[in-house]
Coordinates of N, CA and C in Angstrom, one line a residue:
M1 N -9.9 42.9 180.8 CA -8.8 42.0 180.7 C -9.0 40.9 179.7
N2 N -8.3 41.1 178.5 CA -8.5 40.1 177.4 C -7.7 38.9 177.6
V3 N -7.8 38.0 176.7 CA -7.1 36.7 176.8 C -5.6 36.9 176.9
E4 N -5.0 37.8 176.1 CA -3.6 38.0 176.2 C -3.2 38.5 177.5
D5 N -3.9 39.4 178.1 CA -3.6 39.9 179.5 C -3.7 38.7 180.5
V6 N -4.7 37.9 180.4 CA -4.8 36.8 181.3 C -3.6 35.8 181.2
V7 N -3.3 35.5 180.0 CA -2.2 34.5 179.7 C -0.9 35.1 180.2
G8 N -0.7 36.4 180.0 CA 0.5 37.1 180.5 C 0.6 37.0 182.0
W9 N -0.5 37.2 182.7 CA -0.6 37.2 184.1 C -0.2 35.8 184.6
L10 N -0.8 34.8 184.0 CA -0.6 33.4 184.4 C 0.8 32.9 184.2
R11 N 1.4 33.4 183.0 CA 2.7 33.1 182.7 C 3.7 33.7 183.7
A12 N 3.4 34.9 184.2 CA 4.3 35.6 185.1 C 4.4 35.0 186.4
V13 N 3.3 34.2 186.8 CA 3.3 33.6 188.1 C 3.2 32.1 188.1
Q14 N 3.8 31.5 187.0 CA 3.7 30.0 186.9 C 4.3 29.4 188.1
G15 N 3.6 28.3 188.5 CA 3.9 27.6 189.7 C 3.1 28.0 190.9
F16 N 2.2 29.0 190.6 CA 1.3 29.4 191.7 C 0.2 28.5 192.0
N17 N 0.0 27.5 191.1 CA -1.2 26.6 191.2 C -0.8 25.3 190.5
D18 N -1.7 24.3 190.6 CA -1.3 23.0 190.1 C -1.9 22.7 188.7
F19 N -1.8 23.7 187.8 CA -2.2 23.4 186.4 C -1.1 24.0 185.5
E20 N -0.9 23.4 184.3 CA 0.1 23.9 183.4 C -0.5 24.8 182.3
L21 N 0.1 25.9 182.1 CA -0.4 26.9 181.1 C -0.3 26.3 179.7
A22 N -1.5 26.4 179.0 CA -1.5 25.8 177.6 C -2.6 26.6 176.8
P23 N -2.3 27.9 176.5 CA -3.3 28.7 175.8 C -3.5 28.3 174.4
N24 N -2.7 27.4 173.8 CA -2.8 27.0 172.4 C -3.4 25.6 172.3
G25 N -4.0 25.1 173.4 CA -4.5 23.8 173.4 C -5.9 23.5 173.0
L26 N -6.4 24.4 172.1 CA -7.8 24.3 171.7 C -8.2 22.9 171.1
A27 N -7.3 22.4 170.3 CA -7.6 21.2 169.6 C -7.7 20.0 170.6
D28 N -6.8 20.0 171.6 CA -6.9 19.0 172.7 C -8.2 19.2 173.5
L29 N -8.5 20.4 173.8 CA -9.7 20.6 174.6 C -11.0 20.2 173.8
E30 N -11.0 20.6 172.5 CA -12.2 20.2 171.7 C -12.3 18.6 171.6
E31 N -11.2 18.0 171.6 CA -11.2 16.5 171.5 C -11.8 15.9 172.8
L32 N -11.4 16.5 174.0 CA -12.0 16.1 175.2 C -13.5 16.4 175.3
L33 N -13.9 17.5 174.7 CA -15.3 17.9 174.8 C -16.1 17.2 173.7
G34 N -15.5 16.6 172.7 CA -16.2 16.0 171.6 C -16.9 17.0 170.8
A35 N -16.3 18.2 170.6 CA -16.9 19.3 169.9 C -15.9 19.9 168.9
R36 N -16.4 20.8 168.1 CA -15.6 21.4 167.1 C -16.0 22.9 166.9
D37 N -15.1 23.7 166.3 CA -15.4 25.1 165.9 C -15.8 25.9 167.2
L38 N -15.0 25.7 168.2 CA -15.3 26.5 169.5 C -14.5 27.7 169.7
R39 N -13.7 28.1 168.7 CA -12.7 29.2 168.9 C -13.4 30.5 169.3
D40 N -14.5 30.8 168.8 CA -15.2 32.1 169.2 C -15.8 32.0 170.5
H41 N -16.0 30.8 171.1 CA -16.7 30.7 172.4 C -15.8 30.2 173.5
V42 N -14.8 29.5 173.3 CA -13.9 28.9 174.3 C -12.5 29.2 174.1
S43 N -11.8 29.6 175.1 CA -10.4 29.9 175.0 C -9.7 29.1 176.2
P44 N -8.9 28.1 175.8 CA -8.2 27.3 176.8 C -7.1 28.0 177.5
L45 N -6.9 27.7 178.8 CA -5.9 28.4 179.5 C -4.8 27.4 180.0
G46 N -5.2 26.3 180.5 CA -4.3 25.3 181.0 C -4.9 24.0 181.4
F47 N -4.1 23.0 181.7 CA -4.7 21.8 182.1 C -4.0 21.2 183.4
H48 N -4.7 20.5 184.1 CA -4.3 19.8 185.3 C -3.6 18.5 184.9
G49 N -2.8 18.0 185.8 CA -2.1 16.7 185.5 C -3.1 15.5 185.3
S50 N -4.3 15.6 185.7 CA -5.3 14.6 185.5 C -5.9 14.6 184.1
G51 N -5.5 15.7 183.3 CA -6.1 15.9 182.0 C -7.3 16.8 182.0
S52 N -7.7 17.3 183.1 CA -8.8 18.3 183.2 C -8.3 19.7 182.8
W53 N -9.2 20.5 182.3 CA -8.9 21.8 181.7 C -9.5 23.0 182.5
V54 N -8.8 24.1 182.4 CA -9.4 25.4 182.8 C -9.5 26.3 181.6
A55 N -10.7 26.8 181.3 CA -10.9 27.6 180.1 C -11.8 28.7 180.3
M56 N -11.8 29.7 179.4 CA -12.7 30.8 179.4 C -13.9 30.4 178.4
W57 N -15.1 30.9 178.8 CA -16.2 30.5 177.9 C -17.2 31.7 177.9
R58 N -17.7 31.9 176.6 CA -18.7 32.9 176.4 C -19.7 32.4 175.4
K59 N -21.0 32.5 175.7 CA -22.0 32.1 174.7 C -22.0 32.9 173.5
D60 N -22.0 34.2 173.7 CA -22.1 35.2 172.6 C -20.6 35.6 172.2
P61 N -20.2 35.4 171.0 CA -18.8 35.9 170.6 C -18.6 37.4 170.8
A62 N -19.7 38.2 170.9 CA -19.6 39.6 171.1 C -19.3 40.0 172.5
T63 N -19.5 39.0 173.4 CA -19.2 39.3 174.8 C -17.7 39.5 175.0
P64 N -17.2 40.5 175.7 CA -15.8 40.7 175.9 C -15.2 39.5 176.8
W65 N -14.0 39.1 176.5 CA -13.5 37.9 177.2 C -13.4 38.2 178.7
E66 N -13.2 39.5 179.1 CA -13.1 39.7 180.5 C -14.4 39.5 181.3
D67 N -15.5 39.4 180.5 CA -16.8 39.1 181.1 C -17.2 37.7 180.9
A68 N -16.3 36.9 180.3 CA -16.6 35.5 180.1 C -16.5 34.7 181.4
A69 N -17.2 33.6 181.4 CA -17.1 32.7 182.6 C -15.8 31.9 182.4
W70 N -15.3 31.4 183.6 CA -14.2 30.4 183.5 C -14.7 29.1 184.0
V71 N -14.4 28.1 183.2 CA -15.0 26.8 183.4 C -14.0 25.7 183.8
W72 N -14.5 24.7 184.5 CA -13.7 23.6 184.8 C -14.2 22.4 183.9
V73 N -13.3 21.9 183.1 CA -13.7 20.8 182.2 C -13.0 19.5 182.7
D74 N -13.7 18.7 183.4 CA -13.1 17.5 184.0 C -12.8 16.4 183.0
S75 N -11.7 15.8 183.2 CA -11.3 14.7 182.3 C -12.2 13.5 182.4
E76 N -12.9 13.4 183.5 CA -13.8 12.2 183.7 C -15.2 12.5 183.2
G77 N -15.4 13.7 182.6 CA -16.7 14.0 182.0 C -17.6 14.8 182.8
S78 N -17.3 15.0 184.1 CA -18.2 15.8 185.0 C -17.4 16.2 186.2
P79 N -17.5 17.5 186.6 CA -18.3 18.6 186.1 C -17.7 19.3 184.9
W80 N -18.5 19.8 184.0 CA -18.1 20.7 183.0 C -18.9 22.0 183.2
E81 N -18.5 22.8 184.2 CA -19.3 23.9 184.6 C -18.4 25.1 185.0
P82 N -19.0 26.3 185.0 CA -18.2 27.5 185.4 C -17.9 27.5 186.9
F83 N -16.7 28.0 187.2 CA -16.4 28.2 188.7 C -16.2 29.7 189.0
A84 N -16.2 30.6 188.0 CA -16.1 32.0 188.2 C -16.8 32.7 187.1
P85 N -17.5 33.9 187.5 CA -18.3 34.6 186.5 C -17.5 35.6 185.6
S86 N -16.3 35.8 185.9 CA -15.5 36.8 185.1 C -14.0 36.6 185.4
S87 N -13.2 37.3 184.6 CA -11.7 37.1 184.7 C -11.2 37.5 186.1
K88 N -11.7 38.6 186.6 CA -11.2 39.1 187.9 C -11.6 38.1 189.0
A89 N -12.8 37.6 188.9 CA -13.3 36.7 189.9 C -12.5 35.4 189.8
A90 N -12.2 35.0 188.6 CA -11.5 33.7 188.3 C -10.0 33.8 188.8
L91 N -9.4 34.9 188.6 CA -8.0 35.1 189.0 C -7.9 35.0 190.6
A92 N -9.0 35.6 191.2 CA -9.0 35.6 192.6 C -9.3 34.1 193.1
A93 N -10.1 33.4 192.4 CA -10.4 32.0 192.8 C -9.2 31.1 192.6
L94 N -8.3 31.5 191.7 CA -7.1 30.7 191.5 C -6.1 30.9 192.7
A95 N -6.4 31.7 193.7 CA -5.7 31.7 194.9 C -5.9 30.4 195.7
L96 N -6.9 29.6 195.2 CA -7.2 28.3 195.7 C -6.6 27.3 194.7
D97 N -6.3 26.1 195.2 CA -5.8 25.1 194.2 C -7.0 24.5 193.4
T98 N -6.7 23.8 192.4 CA -7.8 23.4 191.5 C -8.7 22.3 192.1
G99 N -8.1 21.5 193.0 CA -8.9 20.5 193.7 C -10.1 21.2 194.5
T100 N -9.8 22.3 195.1 CA -10.8 23.0 195.8 C -11.9 23.6 194.8
L101 N -11.4 24.1 193.7 CA -12.3 24.6 192.7 C -13.2 23.5 192.2
Y102 N -12.6 22.4 192.0 CA -13.4 21.2 191.5 C -14.6 20.9 192.5
D103 N -14.2 20.9 193.8 CA -15.3 20.6 194.8 C -16.3 21.7 194.8
A104 N -15.9 23.0 194.7 CA -16.8 24.1 194.7 C -17.8 24.0 193.5
V105 N -17.3 23.7 192.3 CA -18.1 23.6 191.2 C -19.1 22.5 191.3
S106 N -18.7 21.3 191.8 CA -19.5 20.2 192.0 C -20.6 20.5 193.0
S107 N -20.3 21.2 194.1 CA -21.3 21.5 195.1 C -22.3 22.5 194.6
A108 N -21.8 23.5 193.8 CA -22.7 24.5 193.2 C -23.7 23.9 192.3
R109 N -23.2 23.0 191.4 CA -24.1 22.4 190.4 C -25.2 21.6 191.1
S110 N -24.8 20.9 192.2 CA -25.7 20.0 192.9 C -26.8 20.8 193.7
A111 N -26.3 21.9 194.3 CA -27.2 22.7 195.1 C -28.1 23.7 194.4
A112 N -27.7 24.1 193.2 CA -28.3 25.2 192.5 C -29.8 25.0 192.3
G113 N -30.6 26.0 192.7 CA -32.1 25.9 192.6 C -32.8 25.4 193.9
D114 N -32.0 24.9 194.8 CA -32.5 24.5 196.1 C -32.1 25.5 197.2
A115 N -32.9 26.4 197.6 CA -32.6 27.5 198.5 C -32.0 27.0 199.8
A116 N -32.6 25.9 200.4 CA -32.1 25.4 201.7 C -30.7 24.8 201.5
E117 N -30.5 24.0 200.4 CA -29.2 23.4 200.2 C -28.1 24.5 199.9
E118 N -28.5 25.5 199.1 CA -27.6 26.6 198.8 C -27.1 27.2 200.1
E119 N -28.0 27.5 201.0 CA -27.7 28.2 202.2 C -26.8 27.3 203.1
A120 N -27.1 26.0 203.1 CA -26.3 25.1 204.0 C -24.9 25.0 203.4
E121 N -24.7 24.9 202.1 CA -23.4 24.8 201.5 C -22.6 26.0 201.6
A122 N -23.3 27.2 201.5 CA -22.6 28.5 201.7 C -22.0 28.6 203.0
T123 N -22.7 28.1 204.0 CA -22.2 28.1 205.4 C -20.9 27.3 205.6
V124 N -21.0 26.1 205.0 CA -19.8 25.2 205.0 C -18.6 25.8 204.3
W125 N -18.9 26.3 203.1 CA -17.8 26.8 202.3 C -17.2 28.1 202.8
E126 N -17.9 28.9 203.6 CA -17.3 30.1 204.1 C -16.1 29.8 205.0
A127 N -16.2 28.7 205.8 CA -15.1 28.3 206.6 C -14.0 27.6 205.8
R128 N -14.5 26.7 204.9 CA -13.5 25.9 204.1 C -12.7 26.8 203.2
T129 N -13.2 27.8 202.6 CA -12.5 28.7 201.7 C -11.3 29.3 202.4
Q130 N -11.5 29.8 203.6 CA -10.4 30.4 204.4 C -9.3 29.3 204.7
Q131 N -9.7 28.1 205.0 CA -8.7 27.1 205.3 C -7.9 26.7 204.0
E132 N -8.6 26.7 202.9 CA -8.0 26.3 201.6 C -7.0 27.4 201.1
L133 N -7.4 28.6 201.4 CA -6.5 29.7 201.0 C -5.1 29.6 201.8
S134 N -5.2 29.3 203.0 CA -4.0 29.1 203.8 C -3.2 27.9 203.3
R135 N -3.8 26.8 203.0 CA -3.1 25.6 202.5 C -2.4 25.9 201.2
A136 N -3.1 26.6 200.3 CA -2.6 26.9 199.0 C -1.3 27.8 199.1
A137 N -1.3 28.8 200.0 CA -0.2 29.6 200.2 C 1.0 28.9 200.7
E138 N 0.8 27.8 201.6 CA 1.8 27.0 202.1 C 2.4 26.1 201.0
R139 N 1.5 25.6 200.2 CA 1.9 24.6 199.2 C 2.6 25.2 198.0
Y140 N 2.2 26.4 197.6 CA 2.7 27.0 196.3 C 3.4 28.4 196.7
P141 N 4.7 28.4 196.8 CA 5.4 29.7 197.1 C 5.0 30.8 196.2
A142 N 4.8 30.5 194.9 CA 4.5 31.6 193.9 C 3.1 32.2 194.2
Q143 N 2.3 31.6 195.1 CA 1.0 32.2 195.4 C 1.2 33.6 196.0
N144 N 2.3 33.9 196.7 CA 2.6 35.2 197.2 C 2.6 36.2 196.1
E145 N 3.3 35.9 195.0 CA 3.4 36.9 193.9 C 2.0 37.1 193.3
H146 N 1.3 36.0 193.1 CA 0.0 36.0 192.5 C -1.0 36.9 193.4
R147 N -0.9 36.7 194.7 CA -1.8 37.5 195.6 C -1.4 39.0 195.6
D148 N -0.1 39.2 195.5 CA 0.4 40.6 195.4 C -0.1 41.3 194.2
R149 N -0.1 40.6 193.1 CA -0.7 41.2 191.8 C -2.2 41.4 191.9
L150 N -2.9 40.5 192.6 CA -4.3 40.7 192.8 C -4.5 42.0 193.7
A151 N -3.8 42.1 194.7 CA -3.9 43.3 195.6 C -3.6 44.6 194.8
A152 N -2.6 44.6 193.9 CA -2.2 45.8 193.2 C -3.4 46.2 192.2
K153 N -4.2 45.2 191.8 CA -5.3 45.5 190.9 C -6.6 45.7 191.6
G154 N -6.5 45.7 192.9 CA -7.7 45.9 193.8 C -8.7 44.7 193.7
I155 N -8.1 43.5 193.5 CA -8.9 42.3 193.4 C -8.8 41.6 194.8
E156 N -9.9 41.4 195.5 CA -9.9 40.7 196.8 C -9.9 39.2 196.6
L157 N -9.3 38.5 197.6 CA -9.4 37.1 197.6 C -10.8 36.6 197.9
P158 N -11.1 35.4 197.4 CA -12.5 35.0 197.5 C -12.8 34.6 199.0
T159 N -14.0 34.9 199.4 CA -14.4 34.6 200.8 C -15.2 33.3 200.8
N160 N -15.8 32.9 199.6 CA -16.6 31.7 199.6 C -16.6 31.2 198.2
A161 N -15.8 30.1 197.9 CA -15.6 29.6 196.6 C -16.9 29.0 196.0
F162 N -17.7 28.5 196.9 CA -19.0 27.9 196.5 C -19.9 29.0 196.0
S163 N -20.0 30.1 196.7 CA -20.9 31.2 196.3 C -20.4 31.8 194.9
V164 N -19.1 31.9 194.7 CA -18.6 32.4 193.4 C -19.0 31.5 192.3
A165 N -18.9 30.2 192.5 CA -19.3 29.2 191.5 C -20.8 29.3 191.2
L166 N -21.6 29.5 192.3 CA -23.0 29.6 192.2 C -23.4 30.8 191.4
E167 N -22.7 31.9 191.6 CA -23.0 33.1 190.9 C -22.7 32.9 189.4
A168 N -21.6 32.2 189.1 CA -21.2 31.9 187.7 C -22.3 31.1 187.0
L169 N -22.9 30.1 187.7 CA -24.0 29.3 187.1 C -25.2 30.2 186.9
A170 N -25.5 31.1 187.8 CA -26.7 31.9 187.7 C -26.5 32.9 186.5
R171 N -25.3 33.4 186.3 CA -25.1 34.5 185.3 C -24.9 33.9 183.9
H172 N -24.2 32.7 183.8 CA -23.9 32.2 182.5 C -24.6 30.9 182.2
G173 N -25.2 30.2 183.2 CA -25.9 29.0 182.9 C -24.9 27.8 182.9
Q174 N -25.3 26.6 182.5 CA -24.5 25.4 182.5 C -23.7 25.3 181.2
F175 N -22.4 25.2 181.4 CA -21.6 25.0 180.2 C -21.9 23.7 179.5
S176 N -22.1 22.7 180.3 CA -22.4 21.4 179.7 C -23.7 21.4 178.9
A177 N -24.7 22.1 179.4 CA -26.0 22.1 178.7 C -25.9 22.9 177.4
W178 N -25.1 24.0 177.4 CA -24.9 24.8 176.2 C -24.1 24.0 175.2
L179 N -23.1 23.3 175.6 CA -22.3 22.5 174.7 C -23.2 21.4 174.0
K180 N -24.0 20.8 174.8 CA -24.9 19.7 174.3 C -25.9 20.3 173.2
Q181 N -26.5 21.4 173.5 CA -27.4 22.0 172.6 C -26.7 22.4 171.3
R182 N -25.5 23.0 171.5 CA -24.8 23.5 170.3 C -24.4 22.3 169.4
S183 N -23.9 21.2 170.0 CA -23.5 20.0 169.3 C -24.7 19.5 168.5
A184 N -25.9 19.5 169.1 CA -27.1 19.0 168.5 C -27.5 19.9 167.3
E185 N -27.4 21.2 167.4 CA -27.7 22.1 166.3 C -26.7 21.9 165.2
Q186 N -25.4 21.7 165.5 CA -24.5 21.5 164.5 C -24.8 20.2 163.7
A187 N -25.2 19.1 164.4 CA -25.5 17.9 163.8 C -26.7 18.0 162.8
V188 N -27.7 18.8 163.3 CA -28.9 19.0 162.4 C -28.5 19.8 161.2
S189 N -27.6 20.8 161.3 CA -27.1 21.6 160.2 C -26.4 20.8 159.2
V190 N -25.5 19.9 159.7 CA -24.8 19.0 158.8 C -25.7 18.1 158.1
D191 N -26.7 17.5 158.8 CA -27.7 16.6 158.1 C -28.5 17.3 157.0
A192 N -28.9 18.5 157.4 CA -29.6 19.3 156.4 C -28.8 19.6 155.2
G193 N -27.5 19.9 155.4 CA -26.6 20.2 154.3 C -26.5 19.0 153.4
R194 N -26.3 17.8 154.0 CA -26.2 16.6 153.2 C -27.5 16.3 152.4
S195 N -28.6 16.5 153.1 CA -29.9 16.2 152.4 C -30.1 17.2 151.2
G196 N -29.7 18.4 151.4 CA -29.9 19.4 150.4 C -29.0 19.1 149.2
S197 N -27.8 18.6 149.5 CA -26.9 18.3 148.4 C -27.3 17.1 147.6
R198 N -28.0 16.2 148.3 CA -28.6 15.0 147.6 C -29.7 15.4 146.7
K199 N -30.5 16.4 147.1 CA -31.6 16.8 146.3 C -31.2 17.7 145.1
T200 N -30.2 18.5 145.2 CA -29.8 19.4 144.1 C -28.8 18.9 143.2
A201 N -28.1 17.8 143.6 CA -27.1 17.3 142.7 C -27.6 16.8 141.4
P202 N -27.1 17.4 140.3 CA -27.6 16.9 139.0 C -27.3 15.5 138.7
K203 N -28.3 14.8 138.1 CA -28.0 13.4 137.8 C -27.1 13.3 136.6
K204 N -26.1 12.5 136.7 CA -25.2 12.3 135.6 C -25.8 11.3 134.6
A205 N -25.8 11.7 133.4 CA -26.3 10.9 132.3 C -25.5 9.7 132.2
S206 N -26.1 8.5 132.2 CA -25.3 7.3 132.1 C -25.0 7.1 130.6
P207 N -23.8 6.8 130.3 CA -23.4 6.6 128.9 C -24.2 5.5 128.2
K208 N -24.7 5.8 127.1 CA -25.5 4.8 126.4 C -24.5 3.8 125.7
K209 N -24.9 2.6 125.9 CA -24.1 1.5 125.3 C -24.5 1.4 123.8
A210 N -23.5 1.3 123.0 CA -23.9 1.1 121.6 C -24.4 -0.3 121.4
S211 N -25.7 -0.3 120.9 CA -26.3 -1.6 120.6 C -25.7 -2.2 119.4
P212 N -25.3 -3.5 119.4 CA -24.7 -4.1 118.3 C -25.7 -4.1 117.1
K213 N -25.1 -3.7 116.0 CA -26.0 -3.7 114.8 C -26.2 -5.1 114.3
K214 N -27.5 -5.3 114.0 CA -27.8 -6.6 113.5 C -27.5 -6.7 112.0
A215 N -26.9 -7.7 111.6 CA -26.6 -7.8 110.2 C -27.8 -8.1 109.4
S216 N -28.1 -7.3 108.5 CA -29.3 -7.5 107.7 C -29.1 -8.6 106.7
P217 N -30.0 -9.5 106.6 CA -29.8 -10.7 105.7 C -29.6 -10.2 104.3
K218 N -28.6 -10.7 103.7 CA -28.4 -10.3 102.3 C -29.3 -11.1 101.4
K219 N -29.9 -10.3 100.5 CA -30.8 -11.0 99.6 C -30.0 -11.5 98.4
A220 N -30.2 -12.7 98.1 CA -29.5 -13.3 97.0 C -30.0 -12.7 95.7
S221 N -29.0 -12.1 95.0 CA -29.4 -11.5 93.8 C -29.6 -12.6 92.7
P222 N -30.7 -12.5 92.0 CA -31.0 -13.6 91.0 C -29.9 -13.6 89.9
K223 N -29.5 -14.8 89.7 CA -28.5 -14.9 88.6 C -29.2 -14.8 87.2
K224 N -28.6 -14.0 86.4 CA -29.1 -13.9 85.1 C -28.6 -15.1 84.2
A225 N -29.5 -15.7 83.6 CA -29.1 -16.8 82.8 C -28.4 -16.2 81.5
S226 N -27.2 -16.7 81.4 CA -26.5 -16.2 80.2 C -26.9 -17.0 79.0
P227 N -27.2 -16.4 77.9 CA -27.7 -17.1 76.7 C -26.7 -18.0 76.2
K228 N -27.1 -19.2 75.9 CA -26.2 -20.2 75.4 C -25.9 -19.9 73.9
K229 N -24.7 -19.9 73.6 CA -24.3 -19.7 72.2 C -24.4 -21.0 71.5
A230 N -25.1 -21.0 70.4 CA -25.2 -22.3 69.7 C -23.8 -22.6 69.1
S231 N -23.5 -23.8 69.5 CA -22.2 -24.2 68.9 C -22.3 -24.6 67.4
P232 N -21.4 -24.1 66.6 CA -21.6 -24.4 65.2 C -21.5 -25.9 64.9
K233 N -22.4 -26.3 64.1 CA -22.4 -27.7 63.7 C -21.4 -27.9 62.6
N234 N -20.8 -29.0 62.6 CA -19.9 -29.3 61.4 C -20.8 -29.5 60.2
A235 N -20.3 -29.0 59.2 CA -21.0 -29.2 57.9 C -20.8 -30.6 57.5
P236 N -21.9 -31.2 56.9 CA -21.7 -32.6 56.4 C -20.7 -32.6 55.2

């Protein structure tokens, strides 16, 4: 399921959840992330009224979009992490409202790596997920159409939103950490480029100022004494 298929699905069931479809919002998402040139790695899908975003993310541009993680990018700066490991899992997760997904992502990020905490959270979320599925169906009438489409594709509703988010973290890693590393690498690349241009730039020859010519002292040419003509004397 590529980006166009996903957008088509979401457009067909608009109103099934509490975020607005915005697949052309990459510039706005990059501004929130403080990043640039993310087109090959991130594909925005929509935003919540709070300014938070739902987007697809892949580390490797060669990874098919259907296998990309779906991330929650919170307008408050945290969490910026995956809530589903693939498009199918994400569409199923969207049978829950985004507030529930936010909580699941936050819990998964906090518990990841601690086996005891992971187990405890999974137990809590097993019951909560079923409750939230019922609430979402009551709150959003278009959820019925969304869930019918899921069933037609053989996609089951999530049984544990926390476990889905935890699987996404395990498979794809932290989106926030990847973004931080990428931004640092870009900064180093830019600095190296600037340094290289400073070293290789040819020096411009500064125009030489014409030095004023000093007037050479004129030598006085000796005057030739003109021979005096003898004035004729008057004869006596």
